[in-house]
XYZ file of C-alpha atoms in Angstrom:
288
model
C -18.496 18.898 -16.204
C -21.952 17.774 -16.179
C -21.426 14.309 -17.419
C -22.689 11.053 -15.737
C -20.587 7.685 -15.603
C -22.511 4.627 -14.629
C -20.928 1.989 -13.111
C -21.781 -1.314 -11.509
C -24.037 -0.190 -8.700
C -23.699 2.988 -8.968
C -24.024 6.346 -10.879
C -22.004 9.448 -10.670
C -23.026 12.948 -11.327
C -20.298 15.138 -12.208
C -21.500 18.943 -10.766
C -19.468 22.148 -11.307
C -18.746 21.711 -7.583
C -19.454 18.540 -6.547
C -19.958 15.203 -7.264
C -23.823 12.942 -6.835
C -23.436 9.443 -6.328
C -26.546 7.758 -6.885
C -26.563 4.185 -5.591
C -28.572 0.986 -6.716
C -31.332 -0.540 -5.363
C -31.226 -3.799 -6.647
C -30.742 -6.981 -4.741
C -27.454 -7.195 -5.637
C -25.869 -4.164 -4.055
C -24.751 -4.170 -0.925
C -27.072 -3.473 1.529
C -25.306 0.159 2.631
C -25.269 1.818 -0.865
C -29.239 1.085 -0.557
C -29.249 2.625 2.567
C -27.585 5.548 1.701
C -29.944 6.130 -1.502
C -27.411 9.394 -2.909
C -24.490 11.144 -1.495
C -23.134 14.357 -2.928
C -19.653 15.417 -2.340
C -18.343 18.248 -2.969
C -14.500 18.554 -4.484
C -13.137 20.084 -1.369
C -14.279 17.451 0.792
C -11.895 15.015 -1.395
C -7.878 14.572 -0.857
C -6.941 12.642 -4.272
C -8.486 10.761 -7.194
C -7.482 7.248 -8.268
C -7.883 4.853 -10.928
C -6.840 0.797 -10.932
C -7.641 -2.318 -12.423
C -10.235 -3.885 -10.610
C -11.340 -7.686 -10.870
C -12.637 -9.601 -13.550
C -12.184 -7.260 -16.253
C -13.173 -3.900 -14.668
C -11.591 -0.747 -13.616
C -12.335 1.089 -10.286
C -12.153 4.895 -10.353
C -11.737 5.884 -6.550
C -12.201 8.879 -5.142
C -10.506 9.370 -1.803
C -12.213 11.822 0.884
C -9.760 13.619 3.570
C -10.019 12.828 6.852
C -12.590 15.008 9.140
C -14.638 15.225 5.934
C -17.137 12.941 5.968
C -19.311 11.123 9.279
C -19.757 7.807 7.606
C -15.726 7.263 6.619
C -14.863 8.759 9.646
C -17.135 6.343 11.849
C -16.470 3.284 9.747
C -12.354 4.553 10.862
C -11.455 1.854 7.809
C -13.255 -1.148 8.504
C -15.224 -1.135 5.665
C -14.875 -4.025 2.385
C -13.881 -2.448 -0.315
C -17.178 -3.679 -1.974
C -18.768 -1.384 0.298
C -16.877 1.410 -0.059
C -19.285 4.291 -1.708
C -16.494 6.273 -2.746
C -15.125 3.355 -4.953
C -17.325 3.124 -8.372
C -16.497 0.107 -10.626
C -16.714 0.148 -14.829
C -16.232 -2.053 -17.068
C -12.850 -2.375 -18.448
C -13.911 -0.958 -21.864
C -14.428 2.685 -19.892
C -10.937 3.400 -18.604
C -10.430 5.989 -21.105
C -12.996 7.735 -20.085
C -12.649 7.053 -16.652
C -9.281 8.001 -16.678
C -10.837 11.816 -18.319
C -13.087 11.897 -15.352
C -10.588 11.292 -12.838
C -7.957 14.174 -14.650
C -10.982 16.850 -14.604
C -11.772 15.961 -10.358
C -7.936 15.937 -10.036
C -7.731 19.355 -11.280
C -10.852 20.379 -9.377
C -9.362 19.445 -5.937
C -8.863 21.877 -3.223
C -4.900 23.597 -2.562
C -5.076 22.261 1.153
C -6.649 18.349 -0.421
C -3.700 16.529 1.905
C -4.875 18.206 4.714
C -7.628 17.159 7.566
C -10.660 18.813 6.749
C -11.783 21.267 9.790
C -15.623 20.430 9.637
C -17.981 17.710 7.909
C -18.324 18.296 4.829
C -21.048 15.787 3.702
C -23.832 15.313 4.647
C -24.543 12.626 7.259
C -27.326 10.682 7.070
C -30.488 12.207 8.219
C -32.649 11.361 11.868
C -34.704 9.595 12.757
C -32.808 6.500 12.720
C -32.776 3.222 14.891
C -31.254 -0.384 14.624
C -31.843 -3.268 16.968
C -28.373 -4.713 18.640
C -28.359 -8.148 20.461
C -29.118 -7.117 24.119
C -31.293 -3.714 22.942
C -32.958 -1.143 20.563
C -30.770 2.195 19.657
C -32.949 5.186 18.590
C -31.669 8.426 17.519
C -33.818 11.264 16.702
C -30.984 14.005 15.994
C -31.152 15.509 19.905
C -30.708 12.464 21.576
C -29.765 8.877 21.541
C -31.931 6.294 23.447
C -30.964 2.709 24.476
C -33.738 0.348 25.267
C -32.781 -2.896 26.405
C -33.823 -6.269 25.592
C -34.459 -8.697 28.565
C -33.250 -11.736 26.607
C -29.672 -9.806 25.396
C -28.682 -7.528 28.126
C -26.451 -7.828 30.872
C -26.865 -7.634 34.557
C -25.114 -4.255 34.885
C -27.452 -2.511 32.007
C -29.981 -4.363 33.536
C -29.531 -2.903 36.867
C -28.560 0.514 35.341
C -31.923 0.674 33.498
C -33.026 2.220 29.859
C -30.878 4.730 29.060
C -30.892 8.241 27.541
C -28.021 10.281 25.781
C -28.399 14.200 24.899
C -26.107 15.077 21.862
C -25.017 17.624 24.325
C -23.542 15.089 26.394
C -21.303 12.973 24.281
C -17.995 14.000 22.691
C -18.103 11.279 19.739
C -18.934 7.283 18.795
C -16.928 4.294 18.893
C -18.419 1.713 15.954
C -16.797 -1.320 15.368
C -18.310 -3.721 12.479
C -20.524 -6.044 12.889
C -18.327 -8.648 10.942
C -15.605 -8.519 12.893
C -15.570 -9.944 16.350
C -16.715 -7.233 19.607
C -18.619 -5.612 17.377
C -20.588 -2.705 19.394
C -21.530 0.653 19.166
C -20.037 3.088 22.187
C -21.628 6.670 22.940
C -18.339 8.516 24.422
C -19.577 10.831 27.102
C -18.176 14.429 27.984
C -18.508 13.519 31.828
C -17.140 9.450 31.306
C -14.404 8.909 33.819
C -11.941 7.304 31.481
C -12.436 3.358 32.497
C -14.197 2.433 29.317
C -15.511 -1.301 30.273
C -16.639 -4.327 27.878
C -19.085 -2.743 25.774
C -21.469 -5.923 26.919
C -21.766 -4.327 30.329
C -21.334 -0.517 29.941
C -24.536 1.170 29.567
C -23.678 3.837 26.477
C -22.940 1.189 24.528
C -24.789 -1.955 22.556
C -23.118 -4.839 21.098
C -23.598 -6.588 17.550
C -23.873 -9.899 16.545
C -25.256 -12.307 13.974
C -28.021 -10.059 12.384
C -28.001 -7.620 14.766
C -26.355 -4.342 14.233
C -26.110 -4.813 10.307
C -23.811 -2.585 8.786
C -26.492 -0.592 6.716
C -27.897 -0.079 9.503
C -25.383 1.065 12.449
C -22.827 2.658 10.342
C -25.099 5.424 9.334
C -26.627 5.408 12.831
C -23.037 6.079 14.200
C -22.412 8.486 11.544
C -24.943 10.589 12.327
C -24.789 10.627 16.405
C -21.048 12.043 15.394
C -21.951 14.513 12.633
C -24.641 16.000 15.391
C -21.803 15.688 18.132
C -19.112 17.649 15.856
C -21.997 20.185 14.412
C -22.441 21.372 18.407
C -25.072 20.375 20.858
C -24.740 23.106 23.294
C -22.633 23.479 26.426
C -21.910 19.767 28.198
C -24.421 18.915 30.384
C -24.039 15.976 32.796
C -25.385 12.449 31.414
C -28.343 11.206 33.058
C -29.902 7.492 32.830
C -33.434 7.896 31.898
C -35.941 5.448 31.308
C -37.532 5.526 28.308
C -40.937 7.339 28.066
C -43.442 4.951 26.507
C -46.785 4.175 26.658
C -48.751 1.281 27.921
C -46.827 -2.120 27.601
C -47.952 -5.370 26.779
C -48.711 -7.452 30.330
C -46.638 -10.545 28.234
C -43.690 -8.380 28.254
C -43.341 -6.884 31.649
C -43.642 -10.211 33.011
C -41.190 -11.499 31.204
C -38.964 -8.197 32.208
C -39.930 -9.330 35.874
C -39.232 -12.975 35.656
C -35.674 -11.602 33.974
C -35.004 -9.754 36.983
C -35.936 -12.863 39.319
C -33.638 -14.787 38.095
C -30.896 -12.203 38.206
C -32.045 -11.823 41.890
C -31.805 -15.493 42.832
C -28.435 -15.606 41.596
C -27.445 -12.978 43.840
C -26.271 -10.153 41.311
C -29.711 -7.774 42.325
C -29.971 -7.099 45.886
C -33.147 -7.189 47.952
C -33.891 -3.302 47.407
C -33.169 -3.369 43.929
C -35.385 -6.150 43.326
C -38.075 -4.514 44.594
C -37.496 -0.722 43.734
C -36.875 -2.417 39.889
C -40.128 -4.353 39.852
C -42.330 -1.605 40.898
C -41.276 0.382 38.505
C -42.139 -2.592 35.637
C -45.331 -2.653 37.156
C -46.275 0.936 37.013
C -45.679 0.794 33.115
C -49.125 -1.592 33.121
């Protein structure tokens, strides 16, 4: 093969072993192929090849990937549109014939075991450091750890109390990400040591929720993705998780106040205690 096939925003790349999807940048693709800039995939991370009419006078040629293959697919677990789809490229009608040649020649290219689940990732996931702000905090992952900062005017009382928080890769045996578009969306760390009770993701601490323009698909999704591919690659031998606050460096006055009058008013309504109050706001202060 060789040859390249453009479609509607996209381009693939058709390798000896693989296949390079190069996505478009322009305003009118959806925000995850620009996020995802080029994916190659190689034929043995694929399980079969279609081809269909698509709308409007085009044809989609749709390559399917087997489960266990890929991070993204397997975070997104089928919630994405089919717009967003990047294994889904879309021609104009006038190109099924060829189309249809290029879907024969990955066909024949597949692997023996292609209805199988793949053992190990094999694409690539996308690459650290990556972060996304949620409604009640900020997610940062910078491929050893993931680190949850909260936000004052989102979070709970219980994440509140619990404090920023700080995940090895060791720790956590995979993600939970559920779309932003869809109602509960969140994104949930699952921890090696968790004791089973998984609680509303508003109030459990290894997880932040989504809502209107927070979490954005082209953003979490490939977060998620690659927490997962670094949790199935191996992070070492399970180690215990630990809350952590955040290292930073000197805050802005404006902000720990605001962090302190947060906490007052969590105080007053009885769901701090006494100690907690005061253990919590010396520890805002010391960050002056």
């Amino acid at each position: 093969m060789g040859d390249v096939l453009a479609g509607i925003h996209a381009t693939w790349e058709f390798e000896s072993d693989s296949v390079l999807i190069r996505f478009e940048r322009g305003i009118r693709a959806p925000k995850l192929f620009q996020a995802l800039r080029e994916r190659r995939i190689p034929h043995e991370a694929l399980e079969t090849v279609t081809l269909s009419p698509g709308k409007r006078g085009t044809v989609v040629l749709h390559a399917v990937p087997r489960p266990g293959a890929d991070p993204l697919m397997d975070a997104a677990a089928g919630q994405l549109k089919e717009s967003c789809d990047p294994y889904r490229l879309v021609l104009p009608a006038e190109r099924e014939t060829l189309a249809e040649y290029y879907a024969d020649e990955l066909r024949d290219a597949l692997p023996p075991d292609a209805s199988e689940p793949a053992e190990r990732h094999l694409v690539a996931a996308p690459e650290a450091p990556l972060n996304f702000k949620a409604y009640d905090g900020r997610a940062a992952f910078d491929g050893r750890q993931v680190t949850f900062r909260w936000f004052w005017t989102g979070a709970s009382s219980e994440k509140w109390k619990a404090g920023d928080q700080t995940f090895p890769v060791a720790a956590l045996s995979g993600v939970e990400w559920r779309s932003p578009e869809v109602f509960d969306g969140h994104l949930r760390l699952l921890r090696r040591e968790a004791d089973g009770s998984a609680s509303q993701a508003d109030r459990d601490p290894a997880s932040v929720v989504f809502g209107l323009g927070y979490g954005p698909v082209h953003e979490s999704l490939p977060f998620a993705a690659a927490v997962l591919a670094a949790v199935r690659g191996g992070g070492g031998p399970s180690i215990p998780h630990q809350a952590v606050r955040v290292a930073a460096g000197r805050r802005d006055p404006a902000d720990i106040a605001e962090r302190i009058r947060h906490l007052g008013d969590l105080h007053r309504a009885g769901l701090v205690t006494d100690d907690e109050f005061s253990a919590k706001k010396a520890e805002l202060l010391a960050e002056l």
